[in-house]
Amino acid sequence: MSGKKDRDKGSCTALELIDFKNALEQFQNLVEKMIIQKTKESSGSYIKDDEEIDYEKFHTTIRALFGPAVKDQNVQAFFRKVMSSPDEKPEWLEIFGCFTGESDGMSSPTKESTVLLVSEKRQITHSVVKRKDVIKGIVKVPLLHFTITASQRGVLTMFSKKMKVLATIDVEDPTWINGCDFLPNLKYVVAVTESTVILWDYQSKESQSDGFVIKPMKNCLLCVCTVTMADNLAKDTILMGDDKGYVYLLTITNDDFIMKQSRAEKESQFKVLDSESFDIPKRKLHDDWVGKIRYFSALKCFGSCSTDSINSFILDDIKRLEDHLPVKEFSVPKGVNAFTYCGKAKVIVTGGNDRILRLWNPVVNFSPVGKLFGHKHSVVEIVTNEKDQHVISLSCAKVFRVWDIQTLSPLQVFYESHGTPEEMNAFPMVFDNDHGMLFTGSDVIDIYPLANVIQDLKELPQTHEKSLNVVLYNRAFHQILSICTESVLKVWDLETGSQIYQIEDAHGLNTEVTCAAIEINGVYLATGACDGTVKIWEFESGQEVKALPLAQHSNDEHRVLKIVYLKADEDQHAVIVLEQRGKIKIIQGDSAQTDLYVTWVLSEIVPFPRRNPVVYLSLKPSSLETQDFFPEIRLLCNTSSMRNDTETFLSSVDIKCFDVLKVEGCRLIATGSANGEINLWDFESASVKCLGKTTEDNQGSGVNAILFLIRSVSSSRKRSAMSPTPSVRSDASAISEQGSSLDLHEEENAESYEINTEIKTAEETPSRKNSQNPEMSVQLLKAKAGQSPILASAHESSCIRLWSIQGNLMKELLPFSEHPSGPLTALCTDIFTKILLAGSKKGYIIRWNMASFLEDPRNKKNEIKEELCWRAHATEVVELFIEEEKNVIVTASIDGSVRLWHAMTGYYFGYFGQARKFELSDTSRLILPSDVSNFPAIIKEESKHMEKKVKYPLMLDRDKWKSLTRLPSDLEKAEHGEAAHGFKYFKALDSEKFQTLETFEFVSKEAGAVFGFLPIYELENPIEVSMPKSLQRIKAEKSSHKGREKDPDSIEELSQDK
């Protein structure tokens, strides 16, 4: 029986092999027909018939031959390669996306490539435009190496090869200039205004006129170009487009300048040529304004575009303007704003208001051969780099994008800061293929040079198009969640950096997702939005589970700033959220309800006594029947009657962050405000304390992040046999991580430094016997300094303050770095609470080791040691976390990037969204993001000790100095007791004393060091002090005069008296 199955299997394989060979033969025959067809088209001998192979027919045939084994992008690339280079027959493997040797169709992110060096940008500002003026046209004249610019208010300028002004003119006609070009045969510059055609003679002398003007034109002219043909050197042909959709064909000869002049009533800047004397054929080709017009000598065709969705782009011979035969029309939704032609790739590229760049075969007008996606705004200009077959596109949002036509891949993105949004609608751009430079115009001329670089090193890291709001880590799936201000939610694989899926507009169109949390087991995700809505999702599938409906009067006050997961299972979900105006709510949902609903609200305003800012609460235990997390409270005083009370102050409602700690025997909520106020709600002692309240206006006291830290003395713990995956914790769902709740299940073979405190949420309490997670063994928190929780707060003043839950300030940490780190904006710790990480507003990351300190904070020898400081971003860090297993740190910033770093050295691995995969094992190469220039600084103890010494100036304390020094003449005035007091210098001799400058407080720098703090030494054998004989005689005479006889040697006794 098995032998029969083997024979059947072998026969099927043979049949499949025969079918593939037949399909391959048919495919090769199809390619041969395409090459013959393209060769005949190039020679002009091809006659169209029913056997013509276009892209649609080619795509259909390939699908019929190979089925889903080929991808659309490979089919497009293969077809484009055959049609553009019929002499170079591609390999059949390329249809399946397999490339060999130099024919690799995918651009490697690390290969050498040409990019525009934005950092080497050059600006030309002089003699270009008037005040409040913009450049409307830039033209390169290849043979003469000229550059011509035309400004909107009438300034025409010609530059040399080195961009020096050769000639310039200010057109007196007040009408605006809309475009310009160069007449190569007549050597004139042509420019069009609303109703005239200007012909500027840039070689004219002062005694002569500046050129000619053709007027009047019936419609408003919007664009102009020159038809480059070498058949006649005595004339030039120009094409023009107007606001009615007409395209004009105007031919000018030298004789016209003499024969068709009009008599001018007075002398003017230009000689007038009557437009009625010219034969100007015109044809209506568009139903809207003609945006741009160009002539392609390689195709012997002109092209014009419009925002008309039907006749969006026209490509045909200029003869069609006179014979009125049908023209070749390209239809694009929302029209075309710009277009270009790449002669080497033989493709037309168009772009418009739908933000898509389309690649067209010039002979196929019904379907593009490729599309380029990436722009978020309307495309207003496109140019071509012929040598490298690159397309450079510009959007109205001032974003430049460089594309590879062959691989349809983006190469570079950069931003231009000049000009207003109104000016960007007509932003001229031209590429100099001879010198490899990009010219752009606004109120100045910007010149970007090309350079051969390693592409990956010049890319600006970008994970999202907009600033980031959220970055979280799902420890169960080893995946990262990132959400930007544009409400694009992306999920990434941590190890490789590849994207798994994304969700757009998770809370609706134009609704910003502001925060998120992942529950402890990683199964569910909660998100909060700017309109106050909250949603629950399945993390793995991205499917919505439940939602909190939008409130009737939703406004900015309901904006959700922070969300923390309390419980998640199939029967019940519970999250706690912080809203814009300081309200903290618990939102729940169960299987009986389709939507989420609010079950608990915390008072946002509390009146505190100024002397002792502690308020006791009245709890309602009965409220735990509806939600078993925190009881409802009632303040024991009326807040409205105390608003003008000088003995009290009201708590701030401008709360920026909060954290939750719920373990057995401890239920705490901590909030941080913009004015530096920290409120600690203790539901075990039924009280709320105000920490760190400042009476004066201190701008640097604001709290940006707050975090509970728990660490206790080692203890043996046994793990339950039914416990789930150990140590699965989310940045925003578990306590003690990024303003979240801590819930740690113990691990096997626990180290002595592991945390032995775990969260006890509703599913883990003994009252719920049917819980999915059985109760874990937990060591109760002790009311000791070394075992109770510690609260960490990050401030605008660049410091971190550590508080006990009794409200005492235990420690203040200042980052040690060469450059100021700026206000601290984010905090996180590892699962063992050994490492504390902080992110700053200037993009710095600081790492502290606090293992020994948390074991016994009362021991002064247990210090918090700063180990590492580096700049991870050029802008503010919004979130960060550490992954202990991979030993990496992930940071996110408002620059739109999520970056990966080595936790111990700060080595840069890359960013999420890059083309290459992460190599976490390779830390040998020192690389940095393109916007960061400083390498990480490892803080050593000896360098830190020397650098941290405060350099105070020496100050003389004159009072102390007088008491230590007495003149000999003063001794004769003193009695025995007074003399002894005068010699207290010798009495004060003591053992050597050392008082280092480290003893000064941070806030008392003005104290300084005084001479009295210098070491004082004790003499073992006191020396005898003898008085000179002259002083002895004076002393004796004064003593005898007073009737006091005394031996002069008695002074010696005083020197020995202590």
XYZ file of C-alpha atoms in Angstrom, residues 94-374:
281
model
C 13.758 37.495 -11.826
C 10.029 36.984 -12.390
C 10.044 35.098 -9.052
C 12.045 37.813 -7.280
C 15.339 35.872 -7.413
C 18.334 37.901 -8.614
C 21.877 36.814 -9.322
C 25.093 38.776 -9.424
C 24.833 42.446 -10.327
C 21.247 42.110 -11.474
C 19.962 42.169 -7.935
C 16.630 43.813 -8.111
C 16.413 44.780 -4.466
C 18.485 47.692 -3.284
C 20.640 46.649 -0.378
C 20.388 49.066 2.531
C 24.149 48.942 3.069
C 25.343 49.285 -0.541
C 26.984 52.454 -1.802
C 24.385 54.844 -3.125
C 24.058 58.480 -4.140
C 22.137 60.735 -1.804
C 21.681 64.473 -1.443
C 23.842 65.879 1.332
C 21.453 68.116 3.220
C 24.211 69.136 5.640
C 26.261 70.570 2.742
C 23.390 72.675 1.445
C 24.378 76.018 -0.095
C 22.119 79.060 -0.185
C 22.034 81.954 -2.662
C 20.250 84.942 -1.177
C 21.526 88.093 -2.906
C 19.845 89.676 -5.936
C 17.257 86.933 -6.193
C 13.936 88.266 -4.947
C 12.352 91.380 -3.528
C 10.976 91.689 -0.048
C 8.095 89.277 0.568
C 8.797 87.688 -2.810
C 9.281 84.072 -3.914
C 10.950 82.342 -6.830
C 8.476 80.992 -9.387
C 10.860 79.418 -11.874
C 14.380 77.955 -12.127
C 15.926 76.911 -15.444
C 19.296 75.287 -16.169
C 20.899 76.015 -19.549
C 23.245 73.016 -20.053
C 25.398 74.207 -22.953
C 26.030 77.693 -21.604
C 26.092 76.563 -17.943
C 23.634 79.285 -16.999
C 21.031 79.255 -14.257
C 17.993 81.503 -14.692
C 15.515 82.407 -11.971
C 12.257 84.366 -12.092
C 10.561 85.734 -8.994
C 6.864 86.319 -8.648
C 7.200 90.101 -8.377
C 9.281 90.497 -11.511
C 12.983 89.919 -10.807
C 14.770 87.996 -13.584
C 18.319 86.893 -12.770
C 20.977 85.003 -14.714
C 23.768 83.204 -12.832
C 27.077 81.818 -14.027
C 28.379 78.306 -13.428
C 29.725 79.429 -10.031
C 26.366 81.047 -9.188
C 27.609 84.593 -9.613
C 25.113 87.124 -10.973
C 25.741 87.852 -14.642
C 22.667 89.948 -15.331
C 19.462 90.892 -13.560
C 16.411 92.998 -14.303
C 13.441 94.224 -12.337
C 10.424 94.119 -14.603
C 8.402 97.307 -14.201
C 5.162 95.641 -15.217
C 3.296 95.110 -11.935
C 1.774 91.779 -13.018
C 3.197 88.591 -11.510
C 5.595 86.287 -13.333
C 4.399 82.666 -13.408
C 7.240 80.884 -15.227
C 10.344 81.257 -17.380
C 12.622 79.426 -19.827
C 15.524 80.089 -22.187
C 15.409 80.486 -25.973
C 18.617 78.758 -27.131
C 18.572 80.017 -30.727
C 17.550 83.640 -30.196
C 19.476 83.913 -26.891
C 16.568 85.454 -24.990
C 14.952 84.661 -21.658
C 11.210 84.144 -21.966
C 8.835 84.709 -19.042
C 5.039 84.709 -18.874
C 2.845 86.914 -16.721
C -0.892 87.088 -16.322
C -1.404 88.752 -19.714
C 1.994 89.182 -21.395
C 4.993 87.288 -22.730
C 8.333 88.897 -21.812
C 11.439 88.359 -23.944
C 14.457 89.607 -21.981
C 17.684 90.342 -23.794
C 20.169 89.644 -21.014
C 23.040 90.883 -23.233
C 21.536 94.322 -23.853
C 23.472 97.450 -22.964
C 22.214 100.372 -20.926
C 21.552 102.515 -24.029
C 19.354 99.819 -25.535
C 16.001 98.429 -24.491
C 15.891 95.342 -22.307
C 13.918 93.260 -24.788
C 10.369 92.810 -25.967
C 6.950 92.135 -24.548
C 4.116 90.434 -26.432
C 0.696 91.626 -25.347
C -2.140 91.460 -24.759
C -2.878 87.772 -24.156
C -6.535 86.928 -23.674
C -6.195 84.462 -20.808
C -3.910 84.301 -17.792
C -0.722 82.453 -18.724
C 0.473 80.051 -16.009
C 3.434 78.120 -17.473
C 5.904 78.175 -20.352
C 8.567 75.923 -21.902
C 10.827 75.903 -24.950
C 10.582 73.349 -27.744
C 14.181 72.239 -28.310
C 14.624 71.405 -31.999
C 17.823 71.892 -34.024
C 16.189 72.152 -37.447
C 16.297 75.949 -37.630
C 18.773 78.246 -35.890
C 16.839 81.431 -36.664
C 13.708 80.752 -34.648
C 12.453 79.345 -31.357
C 9.145 77.709 -30.461
C 7.556 78.012 -27.068
C 4.569 76.286 -25.442
C 2.312 78.023 -22.924
C -0.625 76.972 -20.762
C -3.366 79.173 -19.316
C -6.094 79.138 -16.675
C -8.778 77.967 -19.136
C -7.106 74.683 -20.046
C -5.645 75.915 -23.373
C -2.147 75.116 -24.635
C -0.557 77.689 -27.005
C 2.134 77.187 -29.660
C 4.127 80.348 -30.390
C 7.000 80.554 -32.902
C 9.313 83.584 -32.811
C 11.976 84.590 -35.325
C 14.489 87.425 -35.446
C 12.404 89.151 -38.101
C 9.455 89.365 -35.722
C 11.406 91.751 -33.500
C 11.531 94.245 -36.369
C 8.357 93.620 -38.330
C 5.837 93.290 -35.517
C 6.716 96.149 -33.219
C 3.911 98.440 -32.085
C 4.259 102.169 -31.743
C 4.705 103.062 -28.129
C 3.216 106.285 -26.791
C 6.137 106.694 -24.403
C 9.456 105.068 -23.748
C 9.192 101.857 -21.792
C 11.431 99.138 -20.457
C 10.491 96.702 -23.232
C 9.501 97.193 -26.842
C 5.938 96.063 -27.440
C 5.023 93.357 -29.962
C 1.358 93.088 -30.833
C 0.009 89.611 -30.052
C -2.553 89.935 -32.853
C 0.245 89.939 -35.414
C 1.405 86.467 -34.393
C -0.115 83.185 -35.533
C -0.598 81.439 -32.208
C -2.361 78.057 -32.541
C -4.101 76.921 -29.398
C -6.141 73.942 -28.302
C -8.188 73.214 -25.202
C -6.737 70.051 -23.734
C -7.845 70.279 -20.077
C -10.964 71.224 -18.158
C -8.946 73.028 -15.490
C -5.786 75.135 -15.177
C -2.714 73.964 -17.022
C -0.302 73.478 -14.110
C 2.906 72.625 -15.983
C 4.052 72.115 -19.534
C 7.291 70.556 -20.810
C 8.819 69.292 -24.028
C 10.718 65.980 -24.156
C 13.086 65.952 -27.129
C 13.827 62.227 -26.652
C 10.138 61.426 -27.206
C 9.532 64.343 -29.616
C 6.438 65.029 -27.576
C 5.167 67.681 -25.214
C 3.458 67.037 -21.913
C 0.935 69.131 -19.996
C -0.897 68.444 -16.765
C -3.920 69.663 -14.861
C -5.913 68.842 -11.749
C -8.658 67.574 -14.051
C -9.361 63.918 -13.213
C -10.223 62.996 -16.821
C -7.641 64.820 -18.910
C -5.050 64.818 -16.149
C -1.953 64.437 -18.318
C -1.477 64.854 -22.064
C 1.529 63.425 -23.952
C 1.641 63.873 -27.714
C 3.282 65.602 -30.657
C 3.068 69.392 -30.932
C 1.360 68.868 -34.311
C -1.776 67.881 -32.413
C -2.154 71.545 -31.383
C -2.778 72.449 -35.038
C -4.427 69.419 -36.668
C -6.807 68.743 -33.731
C -6.479 64.973 -34.038
C -7.084 62.877 -30.884
C -4.362 63.171 -28.260
C -3.018 60.603 -25.817
C -4.698 61.235 -22.455
C -3.719 59.844 -19.049
C -6.426 59.888 -16.387
C -5.435 60.146 -12.714
C -7.772 60.581 -9.725
C -7.570 64.180 -8.421
C -5.383 65.151 -11.373
C -1.658 65.711 -11.871
C 0.360 68.579 -10.393
C 3.807 67.639 -11.723
C 5.499 65.198 -14.084
C 8.915 64.285 -15.448
C 10.546 61.863 -17.876
C 13.518 59.581 -17.237
C 15.173 58.880 -20.579
C 17.409 56.115 -19.265
C 14.536 54.194 -17.678
C 12.084 55.297 -20.388
C 9.254 56.058 -17.980
C 7.022 59.051 -17.310
C 6.484 59.857 -13.604
C 3.412 61.823 -12.471
C 2.284 63.055 -9.082
C -0.710 64.939 -7.783
C -3.186 65.515 -5.016
C -3.704 61.804 -4.325
C -0.061 61.679 -2.994
C 0.887 58.744 -5.266
C 3.710 58.785 -7.794
C 2.785 56.789 -10.888
C 5.238 55.381 -13.429
C 3.913 55.167 -16.982
C 5.145 53.609 -20.163
C 4.932 56.520 -22.654
C 3.013 54.332 -25.096
C 0.594 52.842 -22.512
C -1.843 55.395 -21.142
C -4.520 53.267 -19.478
C -2.512 51.707 -16.628
C 0.712 52.674 -14.852
C 3.589 50.206 -14.718
C 4.395 51.078 -11.110
C 3.356 53.182 -8.122
C 5.365 54.836 -5.365
C 3.708 55.399 -2.001
C 5.053 57.462 0.874
